[in-house]
Short mmCIF file of C-alpha atoms and ligand atoms in Angstrom, two decimals:
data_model
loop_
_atom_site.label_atom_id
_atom_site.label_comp_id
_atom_site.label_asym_id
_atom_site.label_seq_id
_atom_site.Cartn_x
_atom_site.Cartn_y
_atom_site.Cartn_z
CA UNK A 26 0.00 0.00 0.00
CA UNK A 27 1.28 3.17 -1.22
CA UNK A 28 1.84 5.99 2.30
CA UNK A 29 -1.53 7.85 2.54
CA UNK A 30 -1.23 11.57 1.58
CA UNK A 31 0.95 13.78 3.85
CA UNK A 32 -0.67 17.46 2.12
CA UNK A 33 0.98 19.95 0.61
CA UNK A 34 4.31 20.93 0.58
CA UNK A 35 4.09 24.62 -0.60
CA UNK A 36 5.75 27.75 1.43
CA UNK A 37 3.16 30.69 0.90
CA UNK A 38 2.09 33.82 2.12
CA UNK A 39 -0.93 33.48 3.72
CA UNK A 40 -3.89 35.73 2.83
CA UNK A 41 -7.51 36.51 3.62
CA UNK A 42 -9.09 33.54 5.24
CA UNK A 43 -5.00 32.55 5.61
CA UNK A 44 -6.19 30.72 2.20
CA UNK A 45 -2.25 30.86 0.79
CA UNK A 46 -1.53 33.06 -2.92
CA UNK A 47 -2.30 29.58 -4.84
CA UNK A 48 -5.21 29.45 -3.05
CA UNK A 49 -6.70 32.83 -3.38
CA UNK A 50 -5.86 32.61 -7.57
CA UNK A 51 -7.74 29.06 -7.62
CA UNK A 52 -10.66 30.97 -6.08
CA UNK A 53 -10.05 33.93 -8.11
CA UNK A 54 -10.02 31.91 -11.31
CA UNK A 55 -13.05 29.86 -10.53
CA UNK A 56 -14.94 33.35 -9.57
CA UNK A 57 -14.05 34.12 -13.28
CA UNK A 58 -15.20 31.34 -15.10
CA UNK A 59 -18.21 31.33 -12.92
CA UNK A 60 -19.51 34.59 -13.58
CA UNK A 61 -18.12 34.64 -17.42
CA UNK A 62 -18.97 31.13 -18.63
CA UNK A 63 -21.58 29.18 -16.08
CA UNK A 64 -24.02 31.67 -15.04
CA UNK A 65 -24.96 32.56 -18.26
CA UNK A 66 -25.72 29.16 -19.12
CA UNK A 67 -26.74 26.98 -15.27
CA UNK A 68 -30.62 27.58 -16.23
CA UNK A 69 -29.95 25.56 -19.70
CA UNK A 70 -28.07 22.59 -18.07
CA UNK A 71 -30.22 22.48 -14.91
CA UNK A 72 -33.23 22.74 -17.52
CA UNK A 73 -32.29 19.82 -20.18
CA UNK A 74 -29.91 17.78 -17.59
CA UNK A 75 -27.09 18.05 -20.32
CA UNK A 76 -23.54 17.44 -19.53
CA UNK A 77 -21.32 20.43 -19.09
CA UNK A 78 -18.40 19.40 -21.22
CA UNK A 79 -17.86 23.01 -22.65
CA UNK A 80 -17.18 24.44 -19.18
CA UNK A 81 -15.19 21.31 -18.07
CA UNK A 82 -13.02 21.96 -21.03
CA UNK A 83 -12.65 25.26 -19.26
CA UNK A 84 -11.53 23.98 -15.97
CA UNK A 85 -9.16 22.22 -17.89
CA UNK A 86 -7.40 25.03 -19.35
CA UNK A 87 -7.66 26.90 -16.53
CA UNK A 88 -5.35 24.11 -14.70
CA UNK A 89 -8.12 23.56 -12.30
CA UNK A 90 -8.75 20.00 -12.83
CA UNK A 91 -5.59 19.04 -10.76
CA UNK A 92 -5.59 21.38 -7.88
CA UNK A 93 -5.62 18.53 -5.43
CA UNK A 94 -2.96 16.43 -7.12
CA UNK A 95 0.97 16.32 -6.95
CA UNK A 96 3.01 18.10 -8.57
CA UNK A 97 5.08 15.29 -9.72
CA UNK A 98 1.49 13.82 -11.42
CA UNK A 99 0.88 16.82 -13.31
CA UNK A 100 -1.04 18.41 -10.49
CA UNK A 101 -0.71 21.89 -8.61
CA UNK A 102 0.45 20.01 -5.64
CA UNK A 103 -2.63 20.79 -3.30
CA UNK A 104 -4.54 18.63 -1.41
CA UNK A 105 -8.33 18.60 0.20
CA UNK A 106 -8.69 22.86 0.59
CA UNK A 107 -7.72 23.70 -2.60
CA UNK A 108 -10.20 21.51 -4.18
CA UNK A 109 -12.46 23.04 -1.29
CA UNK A 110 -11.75 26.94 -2.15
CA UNK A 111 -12.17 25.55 -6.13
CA UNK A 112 -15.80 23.80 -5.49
CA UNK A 113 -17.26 26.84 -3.17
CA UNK A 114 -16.46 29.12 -5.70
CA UNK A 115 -17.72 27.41 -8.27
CA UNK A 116 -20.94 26.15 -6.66
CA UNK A 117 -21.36 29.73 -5.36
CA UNK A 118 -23.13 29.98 -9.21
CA UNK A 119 -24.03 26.20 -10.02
CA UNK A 120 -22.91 23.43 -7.88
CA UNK A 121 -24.36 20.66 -10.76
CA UNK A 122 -21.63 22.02 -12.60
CA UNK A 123 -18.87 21.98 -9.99
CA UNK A 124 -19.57 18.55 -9.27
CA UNK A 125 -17.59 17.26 -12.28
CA UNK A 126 -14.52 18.52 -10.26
CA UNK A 127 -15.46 17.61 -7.04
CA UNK A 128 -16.89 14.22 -7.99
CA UNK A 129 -13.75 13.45 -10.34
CA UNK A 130 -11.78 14.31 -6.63
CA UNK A 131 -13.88 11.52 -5.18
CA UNK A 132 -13.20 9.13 -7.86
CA UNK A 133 -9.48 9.98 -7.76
CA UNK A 134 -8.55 9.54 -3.87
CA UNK A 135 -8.60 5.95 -3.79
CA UNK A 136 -5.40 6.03 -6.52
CA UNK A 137 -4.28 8.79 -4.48
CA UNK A 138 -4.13 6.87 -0.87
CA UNK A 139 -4.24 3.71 -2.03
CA UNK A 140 -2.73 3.42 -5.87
CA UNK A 141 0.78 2.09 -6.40
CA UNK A 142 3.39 4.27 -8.47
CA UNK A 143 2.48 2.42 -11.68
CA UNK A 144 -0.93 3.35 -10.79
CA UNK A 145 -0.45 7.12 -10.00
CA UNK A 146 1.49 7.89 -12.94
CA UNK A 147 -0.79 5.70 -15.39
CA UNK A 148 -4.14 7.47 -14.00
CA UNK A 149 -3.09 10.70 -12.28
CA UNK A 150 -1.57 13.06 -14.91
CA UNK A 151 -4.66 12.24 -17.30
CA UNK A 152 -7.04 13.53 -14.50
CA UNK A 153 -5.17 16.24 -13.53
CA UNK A 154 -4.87 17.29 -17.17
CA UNK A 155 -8.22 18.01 -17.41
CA UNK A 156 -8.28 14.66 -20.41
CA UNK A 157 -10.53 12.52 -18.13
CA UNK A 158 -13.00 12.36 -15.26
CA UNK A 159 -12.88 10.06 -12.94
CA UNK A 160 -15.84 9.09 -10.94
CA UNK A 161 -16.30 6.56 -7.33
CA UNK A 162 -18.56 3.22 -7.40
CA UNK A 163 -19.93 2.60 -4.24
CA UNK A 164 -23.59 2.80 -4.13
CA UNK A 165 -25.88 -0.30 -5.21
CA UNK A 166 -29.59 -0.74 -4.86
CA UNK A 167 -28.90 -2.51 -1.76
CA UNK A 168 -25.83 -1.21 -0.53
CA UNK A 169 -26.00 2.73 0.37
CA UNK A 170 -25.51 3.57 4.22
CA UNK A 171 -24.78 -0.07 4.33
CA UNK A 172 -21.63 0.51 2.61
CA UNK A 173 -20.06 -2.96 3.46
CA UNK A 174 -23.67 -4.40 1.76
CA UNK A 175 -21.62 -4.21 -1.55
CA UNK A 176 -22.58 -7.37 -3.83
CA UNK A 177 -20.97 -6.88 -7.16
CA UNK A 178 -18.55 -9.50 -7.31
CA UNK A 179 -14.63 -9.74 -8.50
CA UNK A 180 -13.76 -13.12 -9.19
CA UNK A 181 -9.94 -13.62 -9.76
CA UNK A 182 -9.12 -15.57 -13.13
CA UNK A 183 -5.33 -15.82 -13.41
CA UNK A 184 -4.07 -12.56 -14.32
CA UNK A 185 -7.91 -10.92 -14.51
CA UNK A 186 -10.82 -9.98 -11.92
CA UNK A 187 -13.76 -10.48 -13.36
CA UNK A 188 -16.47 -8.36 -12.46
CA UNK A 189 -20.25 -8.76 -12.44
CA UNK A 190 -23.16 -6.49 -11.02
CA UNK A 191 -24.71 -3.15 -10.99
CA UNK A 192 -23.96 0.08 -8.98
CA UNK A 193 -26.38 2.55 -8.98
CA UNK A 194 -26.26 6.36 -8.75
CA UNK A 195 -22.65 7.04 -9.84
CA UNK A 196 -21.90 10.33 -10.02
CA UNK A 197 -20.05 11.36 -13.60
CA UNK A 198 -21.21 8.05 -14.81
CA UNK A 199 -21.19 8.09 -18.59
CA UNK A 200 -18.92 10.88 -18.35
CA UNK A 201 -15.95 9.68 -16.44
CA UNK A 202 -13.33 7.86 -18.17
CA UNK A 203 -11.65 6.33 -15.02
CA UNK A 204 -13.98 4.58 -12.38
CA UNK A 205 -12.67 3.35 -8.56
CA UNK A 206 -15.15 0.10 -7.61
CA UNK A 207 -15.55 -1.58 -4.69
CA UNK A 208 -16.93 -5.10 -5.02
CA UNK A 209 -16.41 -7.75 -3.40
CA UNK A 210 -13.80 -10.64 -3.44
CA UNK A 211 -14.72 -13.08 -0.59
CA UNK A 212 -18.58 -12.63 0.16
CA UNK A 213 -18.47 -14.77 3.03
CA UNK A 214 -16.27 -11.93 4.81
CA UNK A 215 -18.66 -9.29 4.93
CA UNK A 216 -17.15 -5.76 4.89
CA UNK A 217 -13.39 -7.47 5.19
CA UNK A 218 -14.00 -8.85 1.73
CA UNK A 219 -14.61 -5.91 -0.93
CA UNK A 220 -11.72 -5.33 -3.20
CA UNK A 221 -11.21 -1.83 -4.97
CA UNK A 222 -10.40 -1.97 -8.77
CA UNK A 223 -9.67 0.91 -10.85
CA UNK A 224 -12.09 0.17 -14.24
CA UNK A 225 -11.72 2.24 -17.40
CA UNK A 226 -14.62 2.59 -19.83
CA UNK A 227 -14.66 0.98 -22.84
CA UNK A 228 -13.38 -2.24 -20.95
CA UNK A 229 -15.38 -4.52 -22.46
CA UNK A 230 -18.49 -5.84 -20.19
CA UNK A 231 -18.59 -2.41 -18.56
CA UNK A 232 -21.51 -0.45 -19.93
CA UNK A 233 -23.91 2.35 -19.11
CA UNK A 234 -27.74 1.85 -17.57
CA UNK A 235 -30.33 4.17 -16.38
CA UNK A 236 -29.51 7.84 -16.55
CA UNK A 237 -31.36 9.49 -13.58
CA UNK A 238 -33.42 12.45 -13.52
CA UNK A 239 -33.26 14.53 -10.56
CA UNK A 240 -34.72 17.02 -8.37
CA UNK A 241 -31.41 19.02 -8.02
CA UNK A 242 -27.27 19.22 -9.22
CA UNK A 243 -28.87 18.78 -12.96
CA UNK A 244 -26.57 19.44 -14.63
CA UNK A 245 -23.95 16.63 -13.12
CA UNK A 246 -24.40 13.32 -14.40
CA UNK A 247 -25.64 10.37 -12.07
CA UNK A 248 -26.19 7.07 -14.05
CA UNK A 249 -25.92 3.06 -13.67
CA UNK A 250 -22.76 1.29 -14.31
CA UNK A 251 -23.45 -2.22 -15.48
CA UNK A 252 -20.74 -4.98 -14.97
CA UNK A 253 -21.19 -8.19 -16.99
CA UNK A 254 -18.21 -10.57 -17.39
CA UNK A 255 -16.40 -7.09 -17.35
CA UNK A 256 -12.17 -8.72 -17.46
CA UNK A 257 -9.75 -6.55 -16.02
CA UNK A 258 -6.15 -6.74 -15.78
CA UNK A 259 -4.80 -8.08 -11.54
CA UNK A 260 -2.61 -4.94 -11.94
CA UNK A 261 -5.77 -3.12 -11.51
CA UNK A 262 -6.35 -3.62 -7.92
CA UNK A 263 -5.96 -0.78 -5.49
CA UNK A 264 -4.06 -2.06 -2.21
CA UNK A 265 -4.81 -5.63 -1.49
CA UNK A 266 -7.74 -7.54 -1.62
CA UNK A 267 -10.00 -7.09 1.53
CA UNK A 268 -8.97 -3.42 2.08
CA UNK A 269 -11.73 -2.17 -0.45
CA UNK A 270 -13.95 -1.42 2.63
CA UNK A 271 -11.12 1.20 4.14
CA UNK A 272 -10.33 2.39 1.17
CA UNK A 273 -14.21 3.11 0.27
CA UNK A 274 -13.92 4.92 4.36
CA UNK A 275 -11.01 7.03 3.96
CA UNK A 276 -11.79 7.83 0.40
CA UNK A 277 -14.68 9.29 1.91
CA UNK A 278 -12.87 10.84 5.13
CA UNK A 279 -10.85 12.64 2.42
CA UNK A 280 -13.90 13.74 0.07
CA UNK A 281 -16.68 14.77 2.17
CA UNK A 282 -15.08 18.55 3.31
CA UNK A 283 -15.43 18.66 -0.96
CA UNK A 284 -19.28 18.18 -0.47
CA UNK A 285 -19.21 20.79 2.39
CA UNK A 286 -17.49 22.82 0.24
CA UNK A 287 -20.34 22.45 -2.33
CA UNK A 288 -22.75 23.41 0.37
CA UNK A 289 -20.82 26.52 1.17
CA UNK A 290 -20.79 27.33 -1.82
CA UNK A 291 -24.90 27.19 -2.52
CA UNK A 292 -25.32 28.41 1.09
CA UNK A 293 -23.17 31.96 0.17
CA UNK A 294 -24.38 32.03 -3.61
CA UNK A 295 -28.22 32.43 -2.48
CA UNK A 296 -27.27 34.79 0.68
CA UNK A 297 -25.79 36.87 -1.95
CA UNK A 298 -29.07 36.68 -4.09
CA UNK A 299 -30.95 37.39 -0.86
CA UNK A 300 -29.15 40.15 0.11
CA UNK A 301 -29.21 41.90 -3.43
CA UNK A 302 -32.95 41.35 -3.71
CA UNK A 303 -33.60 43.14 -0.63
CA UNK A 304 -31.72 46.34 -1.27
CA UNK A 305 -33.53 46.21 -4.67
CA UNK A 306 -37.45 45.35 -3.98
CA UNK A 307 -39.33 47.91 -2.37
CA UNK A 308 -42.59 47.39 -0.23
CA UNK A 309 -44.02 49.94 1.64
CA UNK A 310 -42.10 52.42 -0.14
CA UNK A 311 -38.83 51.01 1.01
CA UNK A 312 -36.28 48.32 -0.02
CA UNK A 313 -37.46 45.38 1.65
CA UNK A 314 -33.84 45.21 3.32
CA UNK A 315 -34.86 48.10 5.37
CA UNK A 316 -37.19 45.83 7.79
CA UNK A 317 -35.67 44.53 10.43
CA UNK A 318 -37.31 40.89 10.43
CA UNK A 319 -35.77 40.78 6.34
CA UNK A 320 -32.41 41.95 8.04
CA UNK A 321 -32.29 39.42 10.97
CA UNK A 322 -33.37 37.13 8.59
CA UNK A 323 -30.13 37.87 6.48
CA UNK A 324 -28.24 38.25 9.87
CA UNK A 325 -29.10 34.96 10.51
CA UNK A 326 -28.08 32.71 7.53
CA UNK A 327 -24.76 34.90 6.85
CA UNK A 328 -23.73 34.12 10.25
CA UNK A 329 -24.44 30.55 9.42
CA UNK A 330 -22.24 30.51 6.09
CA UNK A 331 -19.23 31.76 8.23
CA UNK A 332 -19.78 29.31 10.97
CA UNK A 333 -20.01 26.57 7.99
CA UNK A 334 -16.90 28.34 6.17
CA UNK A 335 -14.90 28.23 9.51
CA UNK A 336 -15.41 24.35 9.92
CA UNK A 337 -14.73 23.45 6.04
CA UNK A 338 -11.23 25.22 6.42
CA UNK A 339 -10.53 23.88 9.56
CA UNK A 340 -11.79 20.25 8.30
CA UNK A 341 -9.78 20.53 5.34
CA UNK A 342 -6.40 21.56 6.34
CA UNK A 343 -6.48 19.36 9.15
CA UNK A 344 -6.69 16.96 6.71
CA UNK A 345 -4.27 18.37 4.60
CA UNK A 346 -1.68 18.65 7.97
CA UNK A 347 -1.58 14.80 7.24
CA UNK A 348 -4.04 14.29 10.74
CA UNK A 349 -5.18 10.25 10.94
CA UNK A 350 -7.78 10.90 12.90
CA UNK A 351 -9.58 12.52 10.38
CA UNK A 352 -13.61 10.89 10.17
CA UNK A 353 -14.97 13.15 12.99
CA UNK A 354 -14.54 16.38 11.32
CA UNK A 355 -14.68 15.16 7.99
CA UNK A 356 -18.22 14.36 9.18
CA UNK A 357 -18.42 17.12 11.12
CA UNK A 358 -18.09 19.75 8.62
CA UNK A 359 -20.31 17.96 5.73
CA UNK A 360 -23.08 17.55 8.36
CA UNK A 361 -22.85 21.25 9.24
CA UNK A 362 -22.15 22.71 5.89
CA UNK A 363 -25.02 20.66 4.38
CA UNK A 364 -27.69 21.55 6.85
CA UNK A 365 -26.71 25.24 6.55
CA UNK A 366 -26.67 24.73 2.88
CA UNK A 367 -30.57 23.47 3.11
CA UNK A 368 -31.66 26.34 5.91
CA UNK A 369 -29.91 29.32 3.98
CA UNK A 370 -31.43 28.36 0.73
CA UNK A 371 -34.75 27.57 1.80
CA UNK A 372 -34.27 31.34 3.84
CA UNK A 373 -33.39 33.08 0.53
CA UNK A 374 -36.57 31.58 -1.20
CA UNK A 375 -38.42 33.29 1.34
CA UNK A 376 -36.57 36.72 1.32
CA UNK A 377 -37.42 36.23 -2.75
CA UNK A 378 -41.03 35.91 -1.87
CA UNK A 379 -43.09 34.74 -5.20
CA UNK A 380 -40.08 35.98 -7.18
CA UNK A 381 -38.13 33.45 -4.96
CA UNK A 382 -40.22 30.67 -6.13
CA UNK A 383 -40.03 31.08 -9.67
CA UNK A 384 -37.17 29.76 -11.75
CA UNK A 385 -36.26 33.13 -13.07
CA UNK A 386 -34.29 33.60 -9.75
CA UNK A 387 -31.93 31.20 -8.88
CA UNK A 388 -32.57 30.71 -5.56
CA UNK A 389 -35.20 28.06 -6.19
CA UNK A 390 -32.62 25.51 -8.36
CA UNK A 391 -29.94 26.76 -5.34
CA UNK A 392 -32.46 25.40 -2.75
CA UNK A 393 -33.51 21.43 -4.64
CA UNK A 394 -29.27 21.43 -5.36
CA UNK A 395 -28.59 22.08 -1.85
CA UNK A 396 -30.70 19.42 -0.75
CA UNK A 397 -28.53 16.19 -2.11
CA UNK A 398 -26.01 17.54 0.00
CA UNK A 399 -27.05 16.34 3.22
CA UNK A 400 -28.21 12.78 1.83
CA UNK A 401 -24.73 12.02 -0.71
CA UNK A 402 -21.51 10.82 0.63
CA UNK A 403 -23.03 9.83 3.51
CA UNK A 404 -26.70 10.57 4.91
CA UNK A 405 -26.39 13.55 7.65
CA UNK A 406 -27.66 10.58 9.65
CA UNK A 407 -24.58 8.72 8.92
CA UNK A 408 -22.52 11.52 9.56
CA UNK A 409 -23.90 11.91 13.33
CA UNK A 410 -23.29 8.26 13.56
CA UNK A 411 -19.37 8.51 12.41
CA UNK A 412 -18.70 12.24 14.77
CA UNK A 413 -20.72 9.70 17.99
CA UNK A 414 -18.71 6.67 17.33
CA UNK A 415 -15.50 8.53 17.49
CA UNK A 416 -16.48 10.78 20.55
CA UNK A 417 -16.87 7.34 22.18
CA UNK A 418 -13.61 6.28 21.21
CA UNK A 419 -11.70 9.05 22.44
CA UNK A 420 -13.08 9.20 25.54
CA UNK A 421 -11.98 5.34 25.54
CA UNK A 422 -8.76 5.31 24.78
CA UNK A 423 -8.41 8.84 26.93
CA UNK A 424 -8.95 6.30 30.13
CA UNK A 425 -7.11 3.88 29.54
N1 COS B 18 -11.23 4.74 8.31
C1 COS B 18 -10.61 3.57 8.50
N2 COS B 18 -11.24 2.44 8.88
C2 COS B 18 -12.58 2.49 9.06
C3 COS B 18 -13.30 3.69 8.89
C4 COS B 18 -12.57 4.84 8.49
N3 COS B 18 -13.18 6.02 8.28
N4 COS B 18 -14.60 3.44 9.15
C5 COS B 18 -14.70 2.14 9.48
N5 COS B 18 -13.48 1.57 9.42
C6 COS B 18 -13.12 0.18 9.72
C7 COS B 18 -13.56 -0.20 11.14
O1 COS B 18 -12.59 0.14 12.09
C8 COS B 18 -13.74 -1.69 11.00
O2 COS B 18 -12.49 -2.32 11.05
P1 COS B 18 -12.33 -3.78 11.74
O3 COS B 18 -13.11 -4.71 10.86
O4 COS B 18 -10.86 -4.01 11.73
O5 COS B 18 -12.93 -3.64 13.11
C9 COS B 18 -14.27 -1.87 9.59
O6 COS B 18 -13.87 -0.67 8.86
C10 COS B 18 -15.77 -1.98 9.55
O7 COS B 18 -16.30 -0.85 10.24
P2 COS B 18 -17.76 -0.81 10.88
O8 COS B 18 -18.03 -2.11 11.59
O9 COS B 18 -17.92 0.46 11.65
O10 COS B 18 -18.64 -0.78 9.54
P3 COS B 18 -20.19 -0.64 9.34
O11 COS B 18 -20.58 -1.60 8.28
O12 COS B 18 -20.92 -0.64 10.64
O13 COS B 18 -20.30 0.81 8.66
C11 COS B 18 -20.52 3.18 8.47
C12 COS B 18 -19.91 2.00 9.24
C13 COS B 18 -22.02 3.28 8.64
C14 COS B 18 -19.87 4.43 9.06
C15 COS B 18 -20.14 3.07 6.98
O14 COS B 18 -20.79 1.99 6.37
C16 COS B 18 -20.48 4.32 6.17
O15 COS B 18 -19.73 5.29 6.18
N6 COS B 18 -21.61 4.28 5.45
C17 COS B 18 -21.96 5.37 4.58
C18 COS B 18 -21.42 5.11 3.23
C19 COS B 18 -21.67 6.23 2.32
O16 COS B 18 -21.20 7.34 2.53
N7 COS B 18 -22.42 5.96 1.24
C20 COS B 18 -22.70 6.96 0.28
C21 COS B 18 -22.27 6.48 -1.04
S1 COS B 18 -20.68 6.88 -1.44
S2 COS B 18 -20.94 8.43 -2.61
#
C-alpha cells in the first residue's frame, strides 16, 4: 500500500481567510469562469440535464482540474482545501456544474491513498490534465448507508478480476473515463472482503444503464454502471484484496469537506441573491432590506455561512496537515455545511417571496441542489453516527 497523503508541501504567504496566494488565484479563477462562462448558461443545463463538457473543457485550461494532485502527477500540488476553495467558488453559481470537479476528486482519492506508483502515474496526470474524469462506485440498490452491503462481485481468473453487477447512482457516470469500484472478493467476509479496482470505460463488459433524472445538481451526471463478465487486468487492484472497505472509508474521510465545500458554496451564492434582492425590492415604499425581520433574517443565515466556512477550512487543512484521525470532522463539517446549505437556501426563497419561487431567480434551483447535499456521501444521519462513534472512542482510549 502506497503511504496515505501527507498534504501539501508549498511555502506561501498566507492571505484573507490565511487561504495561501495559490489558493486565493484558484478561487479567483473559478470566480471568473463562474460569472463569465456558467451563469450565463446553469438555467440551460439544470433545464435539459445536459452534460457540461464546454465548461469542463474550461476547468481544464484553466489548470483547475488538478488542484488537489501532486506536482510530480501533473497536479498543482494541493490537497483537500484547494479543491475546497475551487468547489465553493464554483458552486457559489451552479454546484451541478462543480460537481464534475469535485466528484472526479472523489473518484481519484482511492489512486491517491491507495494506488501504487504504476498506478499514480498511469491514471493521475490524465485527470489532472483536465483529459478525463474520474468518478467513485460505491452505491448499489442494496448497498448505500450499508456501505459494506456491496454485492458486485470480482472473481480472480489468473491474471484478470472479473467483475459482475450493478452500482447505482454514480456520479459522472457516462462521463468519467476512469472509475474506482468496490466489489467484493470473498462474500463470506462481509465488509473485510470488498476489493477496490480501478475500471476504465470501454473495458469490455462495462456499460452504461439508467440515466437518472433529478430534483437538483442537474446538470452533473448520475447514471448506472453495469458490470457483466467485465475482465480486467490483476494490476488493476488498489491495495490488497480485503482493504476495499477502508479504502471506500477514507476515500470518503478525504472527500466529504469537498461536499461541504459544495454546500458553502450554494449556502453563500443564495445569501448573496438574498441580500441583493432586498436592497432592490421595495414594499411599503422602502427596499425590503430596510425591515428589520428581512435583516435578521439575512443576519441569521450569513452568520451561518461563516460558521459553515470556519469548519470546512478547519476540516480541510487538518486533513491536509496529514491528521489520521480525520472521520470526525470530515463528518463534522459535511453535516454542518449541508444543513446550513438546506436552511440558507430555503431562507433566501423566502426573502425572494413569489419571485423566490419562480425559476427566473436562482434561488429556487440553489435550494432542490442544496438538498442532495445532506443525503450524498453519507446521509447527515450517517454523519452523526461517524462524529458519535468517534467521541466514544476518544473518551476510551483517553482512560485507559
Ligand atoms: N477509516 C478507516 N477504517 C474504518 C473507517 C474509516 N473512516 N470506518 C470504518 N473503518 C473500519 C472499522 O474500524 C472496522 O475495522 P475492523 O473490521 O478491523 O474492526 C471496519 O472498517 C468496519 O467498520 P464498521 O463495523 O464500523 O462498519 P459498518 O458496516 O458498521 O459501517 C458506516 C460504518 C455506517 C460508518 C459506513 O458503512 C459508512 O460510512 N456508510 C456510509 C457510506 C456512504 O457514505 N455511502 C454513500 C455512497 S458513497 S458516494
Amino acid at each position: 500500500m502506497a503511504a496515505a497523503r501527507s498534504g501539501p508541501a508549498r511555502e506561501e504567504k498566507l492571505m484573507d481567510y490565511g487561504l495561501t496566494e495559490t489558493q486565493v488565484m484558484i478561487r479567483d479563477l473559478c470566480r471568473q469562469i463562474a460569472e463569465e462562462k456558467i451563469k450565463p448558461v446553469r438555467a440551460h443545463y439544470d433545464e435539459t440535464g445536459e452534460f457540461p463538457h464546454e465548461i469542463v473543457k474550461a476547468f481544464a485550461e484553466a489548470d483547475l482540474c488538478g488542484v488537489y494532485i501532486e506536482e510530480q502527477y501533473g497536479g498543482l500540488g494541493g490537497g483537500v482545501m484547494d479543491l475546497s476553495v475551487a468547489v465553493e467558488e464554483l458552486s457559489k453559481v451552479c454546484s451541478g456544474i462543480a460537481l464534475a470537479l469535485a466528484a472526479t476528486a472523489l473518484g481519484t482519492f482511492p489512486i491517491i491513498l491507495f494506488g501504487n506508483e504504476e498506478q499514480k502515474k498511469k491514471y493521475l496526470p490524465r485527470i489532472a490534465k483536465g483529459e478525463a474524469l474520474a468518478a467513485f462506485a460505491l452505491t448499489e440498490a442494496n448497498a448505500g448507508s450499508d456501505a459494506g452491503g456491496v454485492q458486485t462481485t470480482a472473481v480472480k481468473d489468473g491474471d484478470f478480476y472479473v467483475l459482475n453487477g450493478t452500482k447505482q447512482w454514480i456520479t459522472n457516470g457516462g462521463e468519467a473515463d476512469i472509475y474506482t469500484v468496490i466489489a467484493k472478493t470473498d462474500k463470506t467476509k462481509g465488509a473485510r472482503g470488498a476489493s477496490a479496482f480501478i475500471v476504465e470505460k470501454g473495458t469490455p463488459g462495462f456499460d452504461f444503464g439508467k440515466k437518472e433524472n433529478k430534483m437538483g445538481i442537474r446538470a452533473s451526471a448520475t447514471r448506472e454502471l453495469i458490470f457483466q463478465d467485465c475482465r480486467i487486468p490483476k494490476e488493476n487492484l488498489l491495495g490488497r484484496e480485503g482493504m476495499g472497505f477502508i479504502v471506500a472509508m477514507k476515500t470518503l474521510d478525504n472527500s466529504r469537506p469537498g461536499v461541504a465545500a459544495q454546500a458553502l458554496g450554494i449556502a453563500a451564492g443564495a445569501l448573496d441573491e438574498a441580500v441583493e434582492y432586498s436592497r432592490q425590492r421595495r414594499q411599503f415604499g422602502q427596499p425590503i432590506a430596510s425591515f428589520q425581520g428581512v435583516q435578521f433574517m439575512l443576519a441569521d443565515m450569513a452568520t451561518q455561512v461563516e460558521a459553515a466556512r470556519a469548519l470546512v477550512y478547519a476540516a480541510a487543512r487538518y486533513i491536509d496537515s496529514g491528521a489520521k484521525d480525520i472521520s470526525k470532522i470530515s463528518a463534522m463539517c459535511k453535516l454542518f455545511a449541508s444543513d446550513t446549505a438546506m436552511k440558507v437556501t430555503t431562507d433566501a426563497v423566502q426573502v425572494l417571496g413569489g419571485y423566490g419561487y419562480m425559476k427566473e431567480y436562482p434561488v429556487e434551483k440553489m435550494m432542490r441542489d442544496a438538498k442532495i447535499t445532506q443525503i450524498y456521501e453519507g446521509t447527515n444521519q450517517i454523519q452523526r453516527e461517524v462524529i458519535g462513534l468517534a467521541l466514544v472512542r476518544e473518551s476510551a482510549s483517553k482512560k485507559k
